Amino acid sequence: MINRPNWDTYFMEIASTVKKRSTCLRRQVGAVLVKDRRILATGYNGAPQNVSHCSETGCLREQLQVPSGQRHEICRGLHAEQNAIIQAALHGISTLNSVLYTTDHPCSSCAKIAINAGVKEIVTDRDYPDQLSQDILQEAGINIRRYSNDS
């Protein structure tokens, strides 16, 4: 008998591979947008196109010793969830009623973007210190699931 991974494992392993493209010096994150068990787009955290990566310029948040989960606005990079949604938009792919698999729980900015992009569920592997994110996702009725290898 063939031992196939379940769908959560399949998509989370892809997100874990995607994060290897990240150029963030603090935390590598990968995201996969899925609808009807089909991949719509992927994203990882890093600088916008044609902009130097933190791996080249250094990390301002690290230099200023900004705690994780704070002062995202001074980071030159985009988050993995943002990049996945942007890639879908760039290619004219609807994200309505999609599922977002992400290696880390979304921050509040990514949560707001996911809500307005029509994401209906988020499957996450690791926690992230952002209570506002958890609160607004719950208020918006977005189902959040913690990834489990046993899913």
JSON list of C-alpha atoms in Angstrom, two decimals:
[
{"chain": "A", "resi": 1, "resn": "MET", "atom": "CA", "xyz": [0.00, 0.00, 0.00]},
{"chain": "A", "resi": 2, "resn": "ILE", "atom": "CA", "xyz": [1.23, 3.49, -0.85]},
{"chain": "A", "resi": 3, "resn": "ASN", "atom": "CA", "xyz": [1.54, 5.81, 2.14]},
{"chain": "A", "resi": 4, "resn": "ARG", "atom": "CA", "xyz": [0.26, 9.14, 0.77]},
{"chain": "A", "resi": 5, "resn": "PRO", "atom": "CA", "xyz": [0.31, 12.31, 2.89]},
{"chain": "A", "resi": 6, "resn": "ASN", "atom": "CA", "xyz": [-3.06, 13.81, 3.80]},
{"chain": "A", "resi": 7, "resn": "TRP", "atom": "CA", "xyz": [-3.97, 17.14, 2.19]},
{"chain": "A", "resi": 8, "resn": "ASP", "atom": "CA", "xyz": [-2.87, 19.27, 5.14]},
{"chain": "A", "resi": 9, "resn": "THR", "atom": "CA", "xyz": [0.53, 17.59, 5.20]},
{"chain": "A", "resi": 10, "resn": "TYR", "atom": "CA", "xyz": [0.88, 17.89, 1.43]},
{"chain": "A", "resi": 11, "resn": "PHE", "atom": "CA", "xyz": [0.18, 21.64, 1.38]},
{"chain": "A", "resi": 12, "resn": "MET", "atom": "CA", "xyz": [2.12, 22.40, 4.58]},
{"chain": "A", "resi": 13, "resn": "GLU", "atom": "CA", "xyz": [5.18, 20.57, 3.25]},
{"chain": "A", "resi": 14, "resn": "ILE", "atom": "CA", "xyz": [4.93, 22.71, 0.11]},
{"chain": "A", "resi": 15, "resn": "ALA", "atom": "CA", "xyz": [4.73, 25.85, 2.28]},
{"chain": "A", "resi": 16, "resn": "SER", "atom": "CA", "xyz": [7.82, 24.64, 4.16]},
{"chain": "A", "resi": 17, "resn": "THR", "atom": "CA", "xyz": [9.66, 24.24, 0.87]},
{"chain": "A", "resi": 18, "resn": "VAL", "atom": "CA", "xyz": [8.50, 27.65, -0.38]},
{"chain": "A", "resi": 19, "resn": "LYS", "atom": "CA", "xyz": [9.88, 29.36, 2.74]},
{"chain": "A", "resi": 20, "resn": "LYS", "atom": "CA", "xyz": [13.38, 28.27, 1.74]},
{"chain": "A", "resi": 21, "resn": "ARG", "atom": "CA", "xyz": [13.30, 31.06, -0.88]},
{"chain": "A", "resi": 22, "resn": "SER", "atom": "CA", "xyz": [12.93, 33.67, 1.87]},
{"chain": "A", "resi": 23, "resn": "THR", "atom": "CA", "xyz": [15.62, 36.30, 2.26]},
{"chain": "A", "resi": 24, "resn": "CYS", "atom": "CA", "xyz": [14.47, 37.42, 5.72]},
{"chain": "A", "resi": 25, "resn": "LEU", "atom": "CA", "xyz": [17.24, 37.30, 8.31]},
{"chain": "A", "resi": 26, "resn": "ARG", "atom": "CA", "xyz": [14.87, 36.83, 11.26]},
{"chain": "A", "resi": 27, "resn": "ARG", "atom": "CA", "xyz": [12.16, 34.37, 10.27]},
{"chain": "A", "resi": 28, "resn": "GLN", "atom": "CA", "xyz": [11.57, 32.39, 7.08]},
{"chain": "A", "resi": 29, "resn": "VAL", "atom": "CA", "xyz": [7.89, 31.97, 6.27]},
{"chain": "A", "resi": 30, "resn": "GLY", "atom": "CA", "xyz": [6.13, 30.20, 3.41]},
{"chain": "A", "resi": 31, "resn": "ALA", "atom": "CA", "xyz": [2.49, 30.35, 2.33]},
{"chain": "A", "resi": 32, "resn": "VAL", "atom": "CA", "xyz": [0.33, 28.42, -0.11]},
{"chain": "A", "resi": 33, "resn": "LEU", "atom": "CA", "xyz": [-3.14, 29.51, -1.23]},
{"chain": "A", "resi": 34, "resn": "VAL", "atom": "CA", "xyz": [-5.38, 26.57, -2.08]},
{"chain": "A", "resi": 35, "resn": "LYS", "atom": "CA", "xyz": [-8.90, 26.19, -3.43]},
{"chain": "A", "resi": 36, "resn": "ASP", "atom": "CA", "xyz": [-10.63, 22.88, -4.06]},
{"chain": "A", "resi": 37, "resn": "ARG", "atom": "CA", "xyz": [-7.32, 21.10, -3.32]},
{"chain": "A", "resi": 38, "resn": "ARG", "atom": "CA", "xyz": [-5.59, 23.04, -6.11]},
{"chain": "A", "resi": 39, "resn": "ILE", "atom": "CA", "xyz": [-2.70, 25.43, -5.55]},
{"chain": "A", "resi": 40, "resn": "LEU", "atom": "CA", "xyz": [-3.57, 28.99, -6.56]},
{"chain": "A", "resi": 41, "resn": "ALA", "atom": "CA", "xyz": [-0.35, 30.74, -5.58]},
{"chain": "A", "resi": 42, "resn": "THR", "atom": "CA", "xyz": [2.62, 30.57, -3.23]},
{"chain": "A", "resi": 43, "resn": "GLY", "atom": "CA", "xyz": [4.57, 33.23, -1.37]},
{"chain": "A", "resi": 44, "resn": "TYR", "atom": "CA", "xyz": [7.55, 33.68, 0.89]},
{"chain": "A", "resi": 45, "resn": "ASN", "atom": "CA", "xyz": [8.76, 36.68, 2.85]},
{"chain": "A", "resi": 46, "resn": "GLY", "atom": "CA", "xyz": [11.25, 38.95, 1.18]},
{"chain": "A", "resi": 47, "resn": "ALA", "atom": "CA", "xyz": [11.79, 42.32, -0.47]},
{"chain": "A", "resi": 48, "resn": "PRO", "atom": "CA", "xyz": [9.64, 43.46, -3.42]},
{"chain": "A", "resi": 49, "resn": "GLN", "atom": "CA", "xyz": [10.86, 42.88, -6.96]},
{"chain": "A", "resi": 50, "resn": "ASN", "atom": "CA", "xyz": [13.84, 45.00, -7.96]},
{"chain": "A", "resi": 51, "resn": "VAL", "atom": "CA", "xyz": [14.53, 46.00, -4.33]},
{"chain": "A", "resi": 52, "resn": "SER", "atom": "CA", "xyz": [17.59, 44.83, -2.42]},
{"chain": "A", "resi": 53, "resn": "HIS", "atom": "CA", "xyz": [16.95, 41.99, -0.02]},
{"chain": "A", "resi": 54, "resn": "CYS", "atom": "CA", "xyz": [17.64, 42.16, 3.71]},
{"chain": "A", "resi": 55, "resn": "SER", "atom": "CA", "xyz": [20.27, 39.49, 3.18]},
{"chain": "A", "resi": 56, "resn": "GLU", "atom": "CA", "xyz": [22.14, 42.20, 1.20]},
{"chain": "A", "resi": 57, "resn": "THR", "atom": "CA", "xyz": [21.28, 45.34, 3.20]},
{"chain": "A", "resi": 58, "resn": "GLY", "atom": "CA", "xyz": [20.88, 44.01, 6.72]},
{"chain": "A", "resi": 59, "resn": "CYS", "atom": "CA", "xyz": [17.76, 44.01, 8.85]},
{"chain": "A", "resi": 60, "resn": "LEU", "atom": "CA", "xyz": [16.72, 47.35, 10.33]},
{"chain": "A", "resi": 61, "resn": "ARG", "atom": "CA", "xyz": [14.36, 45.67, 12.82]},
{"chain": "A", "resi": 62, "resn": "GLU", "atom": "CA", "xyz": [17.25, 43.50, 14.02]},
{"chain": "A", "resi": 63, "resn": "GLN", "atom": "CA", "xyz": [19.60, 46.49, 14.25]},
{"chain": "A", "resi": 64, "resn": "LEU", "atom": "CA", "xyz": [17.01, 48.37, 16.33]},
{"chain": "A", "resi": 65, "resn": "GLN", "atom": "CA", "xyz": [16.31, 45.23, 18.41]},
{"chain": "A", "resi": 66, "resn": "VAL", "atom": "CA", "xyz": [12.58, 45.38, 17.62]},
{"chain": "A", "resi": 67, "resn": "PRO", "atom": "CA", "xyz": [10.76, 42.43, 19.24]},
{"chain": "A", "resi": 68, "resn": "SER", "atom": "CA", "xyz": [9.08, 39.88, 17.00]},
{"chain": "A", "resi": 69, "resn": "GLY", "atom": "CA", "xyz": [5.57, 40.92, 16.03]},
{"chain": "A", "resi": 70, "resn": "GLN", "atom": "CA", "xyz": [6.23, 44.68, 16.23]},
{"chain": "A", "resi": 71, "resn": "ARG", "atom": "CA", "xyz": [7.06, 47.55, 13.84]},
{"chain": "A", "resi": 72, "resn": "HIS", "atom": "CA", "xyz": [6.39, 45.70, 10.57]},
{"chain": "A", "resi": 73, "resn": "GLU", "atom": "CA", "xyz": [6.23, 49.04, 8.77]},
{"chain": "A", "resi": 74, "resn": "ILE", "atom": "CA", "xyz": [10.02, 49.53, 8.96]},
{"chain": "A", "resi": 75, "resn": "CYS", "atom": "CA", "xyz": [10.73, 46.17, 7.33]},
{"chain": "A", "resi": 76, "resn": "ARG", "atom": "CA", "xyz": [11.63, 46.31, 3.66]},
{"chain": "A", "resi": 77, "resn": "GLY", "atom": "CA", "xyz": [10.13, 42.88, 3.04]},
{"chain": "A", "resi": 78, "resn": "LEU", "atom": "CA", "xyz": [6.66, 41.63, 2.30]},
{"chain": "A", "resi": 79, "resn": "HIS", "atom": "CA", "xyz": [5.21, 38.75, 4.26]},
{"chain": "A", "resi": 80, "resn": "ALA", "atom": "CA", "xyz": [4.64, 35.33, 2.72]},
{"chain": "A", "resi": 81, "resn": "GLU", "atom": "CA", "xyz": [0.85, 35.62, 2.99]},
{"chain": "A", "resi": 82, "resn": "GLN", "atom": "CA", "xyz": [0.93, 39.02, 1.29]},
{"chain": "A", "resi": 83, "resn": "ASN", "atom": "CA", "xyz": [3.09, 37.69, -1.53]},
{"chain": "A", "resi": 84, "resn": "ALA", "atom": "CA", "xyz": [0.81, 34.69, -2.12]},
{"chain": "A", "resi": 85, "resn": "ILE", "atom": "CA", "xyz": [-2.28, 36.93, -2.36]},
{"chain": "A", "resi": 86, "resn": "ILE", "atom": "CA", "xyz": [-0.41, 39.42, -4.56]},
{"chain": "A", "resi": 87, "resn": "GLN", "atom": "CA", "xyz": [0.71, 36.63, -6.91]},
{"chain": "A", "resi": 88, "resn": "ALA", "atom": "CA", "xyz": [-2.88, 35.43, -7.26]},
{"chain": "A", "resi": 89, "resn": "ALA", "atom": "CA", "xyz": [-4.04, 38.99, -8.01]},
{"chain": "A", "resi": 90, "resn": "LEU", "atom": "CA", "xyz": [-1.20, 39.57, -10.47]},
{"chain": "A", "resi": 91, "resn": "HIS", "atom": "CA", "xyz": [-2.32, 36.55, -12.46]},
{"chain": "A", "resi": 92, "resn": "GLY", "atom": "CA", "xyz": [-6.05, 37.21, -12.16]},
{"chain": "A", "resi": 93, "resn": "ILE", "atom": "CA", "xyz": [-6.78, 34.28, -9.86]},
{"chain": "A", "resi": 94, "resn": "SER", "atom": "CA", "xyz": [-9.67, 34.64, -7.42]},
{"chain": "A", "resi": 95, "resn": "THR", "atom": "CA", "xyz": [-8.86, 33.89, -3.79]},
{"chain": "A", "resi": 96, "resn": "LEU", "atom": "CA", "xyz": [-12.50, 33.87, -2.70]},
{"chain": "A", "resi": 97, "resn": "ASN", "atom": "CA", "xyz": [-13.22, 30.91, -0.38]},
{"chain": "A", "resi": 98, "resn": "SER", "atom": "CA", "xyz": [-9.60, 29.77, -0.48]},
{"chain": "A", "resi": 99, "resn": "VAL", "atom": "CA", "xyz": [-7.55, 28.15, 2.26]},
{"chain": "A", "resi": 100, "resn": "LEU", "atom": "CA", "xyz": [-4.25, 29.71, 3.30]},
{"chain": "A", "resi": 101, "resn": "TYR", "atom": "CA", "xyz": [-1.57, 27.29, 4.48]},
{"chain": "A", "resi": 102, "resn": "THR", "atom": "CA", "xyz": [1.20, 29.20, 6.21]},
{"chain": "A", "resi": 103, "resn": "THR", "atom": "CA", "xyz": [4.17, 28.11, 8.26]},
{"chain": "A", "resi": 104, "resn": "ASP", "atom": "CA", "xyz": [3.52, 30.89, 10.81]},
{"chain": "A", "resi": 105, "resn": "HIS", "atom": "CA", "xyz": [0.29, 32.38, 12.13]},
{"chain": "A", "resi": 106, "resn": "PRO", "atom": "CA", "xyz": [-0.39, 35.59, 10.14]},
{"chain": "A", "resi": 107, "resn": "CYS", "atom": "CA", "xyz": [0.34, 38.99, 11.66]},
{"chain": "A", "resi": 108, "resn": "SER", "atom": "CA", "xyz": [-2.52, 41.48, 11.95]},
{"chain": "A", "resi": 109, "resn": "SER", "atom": "CA", "xyz": [-1.67, 43.12, 8.59]},
{"chain": "A", "resi": 110, "resn": "CYS", "atom": "CA", "xyz": [-1.72, 39.76, 6.81]},
{"chain": "A", "resi": 111, "resn": "ALA", "atom": "CA", "xyz": [-4.89, 38.79, 8.66]},
{"chain": "A", "resi": 112, "resn": "LYS", "atom": "CA", "xyz": [-6.68, 41.91, 7.38]},
{"chain": "A", "resi": 113, "resn": "ILE", "atom": "CA", "xyz": [-5.47, 41.25, 3.84]},
{"chain": "A", "resi": 114, "resn": "ALA", "atom": "CA", "xyz": [-6.56, 37.60, 4.02]},
{"chain": "A", "resi": 115, "resn": "ILE", "atom": "CA", "xyz": [-10.00, 38.62, 5.27]},
{"chain": "A", "resi": 116, "resn": "ASN", "atom": "CA", "xyz": [-10.54, 41.04, 2.39]},
{"chain": "A", "resi": 117, "resn": "ALA", "atom": "CA", "xyz": [-9.10, 38.55, -0.11]},
{"chain": "A", "resi": 118, "resn": "GLY", "atom": "CA", "xyz": [-11.90, 36.14, 0.81]},
{"chain": "A", "resi": 119, "resn": "VAL", "atom": "CA", "xyz": [-9.77, 33.52, 2.54]},
{"chain": "A", "resi": 120, "resn": "LYS", "atom": "CA", "xyz": [-12.16, 31.25, 4.47]},
{"chain": "A", "resi": 121, "resn": "GLU", "atom": "CA", "xyz": [-9.67, 29.20, 6.46]},
{"chain": "A", "resi": 122, "resn": "ILE", "atom": "CA", "xyz": [-6.08, 29.44, 7.62]},
{"chain": "A", "resi": 123, "resn": "VAL", "atom": "CA", "xyz": [-3.96, 26.44, 8.52]},
{"chain": "A", "resi": 124, "resn": "THR", "atom": "CA", "xyz": [-0.82, 27.39, 10.42]},
{"chain": "A", "resi": 125, "resn": "ASP", "atom": "CA", "xyz": [2.14, 25.49, 11.80]},
{"chain": "A", "resi": 126, "resn": "ARG", "atom": "CA", "xyz": [3.70, 27.92, 14.29]},
{"chain": "A", "resi": 127, "resn": "ASP", "atom": "CA", "xyz": [2.38, 30.66, 16.56]},
{"chain": "A", "resi": 128, "resn": "TYR", "atom": "CA", "xyz": [3.17, 34.35, 16.15]},
{"chain": "A", "resi": 129, "resn": "PRO", "atom": "CA", "xyz": [2.93, 36.95, 18.94]},
{"chain": "A", "resi": 130, "resn": "ASP", "atom": "CA", "xyz": [0.04, 39.06, 17.60]},
{"chain": "A", "resi": 131, "resn": "GLN", "atom": "CA", "xyz": [-3.18, 38.95, 19.63]},
{"chain": "A", "resi": 132, "resn": "LEU", "atom": "CA", "xyz": [-4.92, 41.47, 17.35]},
{"chain": "A", "resi": 133, "resn": "SER", "atom": "CA", "xyz": [-4.49, 39.08, 14.44]},
{"chain": "A", "resi": 134, "resn": "GLN", "atom": "CA", "xyz": [-6.18, 36.28, 16.35]},
{"chain": "A", "resi": 135, "resn": "ASP", "atom": "CA", "xyz": [-8.98, 38.58, 17.48]},
{"chain": "A", "resi": 136, "resn": "ILE", "atom": "CA", "xyz": [-9.85, 40.01, 14.07]},
{"chain": "A", "resi": 137, "resn": "LEU", "atom": "CA", "xyz": [-9.67, 36.63, 12.33]},
{"chain": "A", "resi": 138, "resn": "GLN", "atom": "CA", "xyz": [-12.07, 35.23, 14.90]},
{"chain": "A", "resi": 139, "resn": "GLU", "atom": "CA", "xyz": [-14.37, 38.24, 14.57]},
{"chain": "A", "resi": 140, "resn": "ALA", "atom": "CA", "xyz": [-14.37, 37.87, 10.78]},
{"chain": "A", "resi": 141, "resn": "GLY", "atom": "CA", "xyz": [-15.34, 34.22, 11.09]},
{"chain": "A", "resi": 142, "resn": "ILE", "atom": "CA", "xyz": [-12.16, 32.86, 9.54]},
{"chain": "A", "resi": 143, "resn": "ASN", "atom": "CA", "xyz": [-11.56, 29.28, 10.63]},
{"chain": "A", "resi": 144, "resn": "ILE", "atom": "CA", "xyz": [-8.03, 28.92, 12.05]},
{"chain": "A", "resi": 145, "resn": "ARG", "atom": "CA", "xyz": [-6.56, 25.46, 12.42]},
{"chain": "A", "resi": 146, "resn": "ARG", "atom": "CA", "xyz": [-3.23, 24.48, 13.87]},
{"chain": "A", "resi": 147, "resn": "TYR", "atom": "CA", "xyz": [-1.50, 22.04, 11.56]},
{"chain": "A", "resi": 148, "resn": "SER", "atom": "CA", "xyz": [-1.09, 18.56, 12.93]},
{"chain": "A", "resi": 149, "resn": "ASN", "atom": "CA", "xyz": [0.69, 15.72, 11.21]},
{"chain": "A", "resi": 150, "resn": "ASP", "atom": "CA", "xyz": [-2.26, 13.58, 12.22]},
{"chain": "A", "resi": 151, "resn": "SER", "atom": "CA", "xyz": [-4.84, 15.74, 10.36]}
]
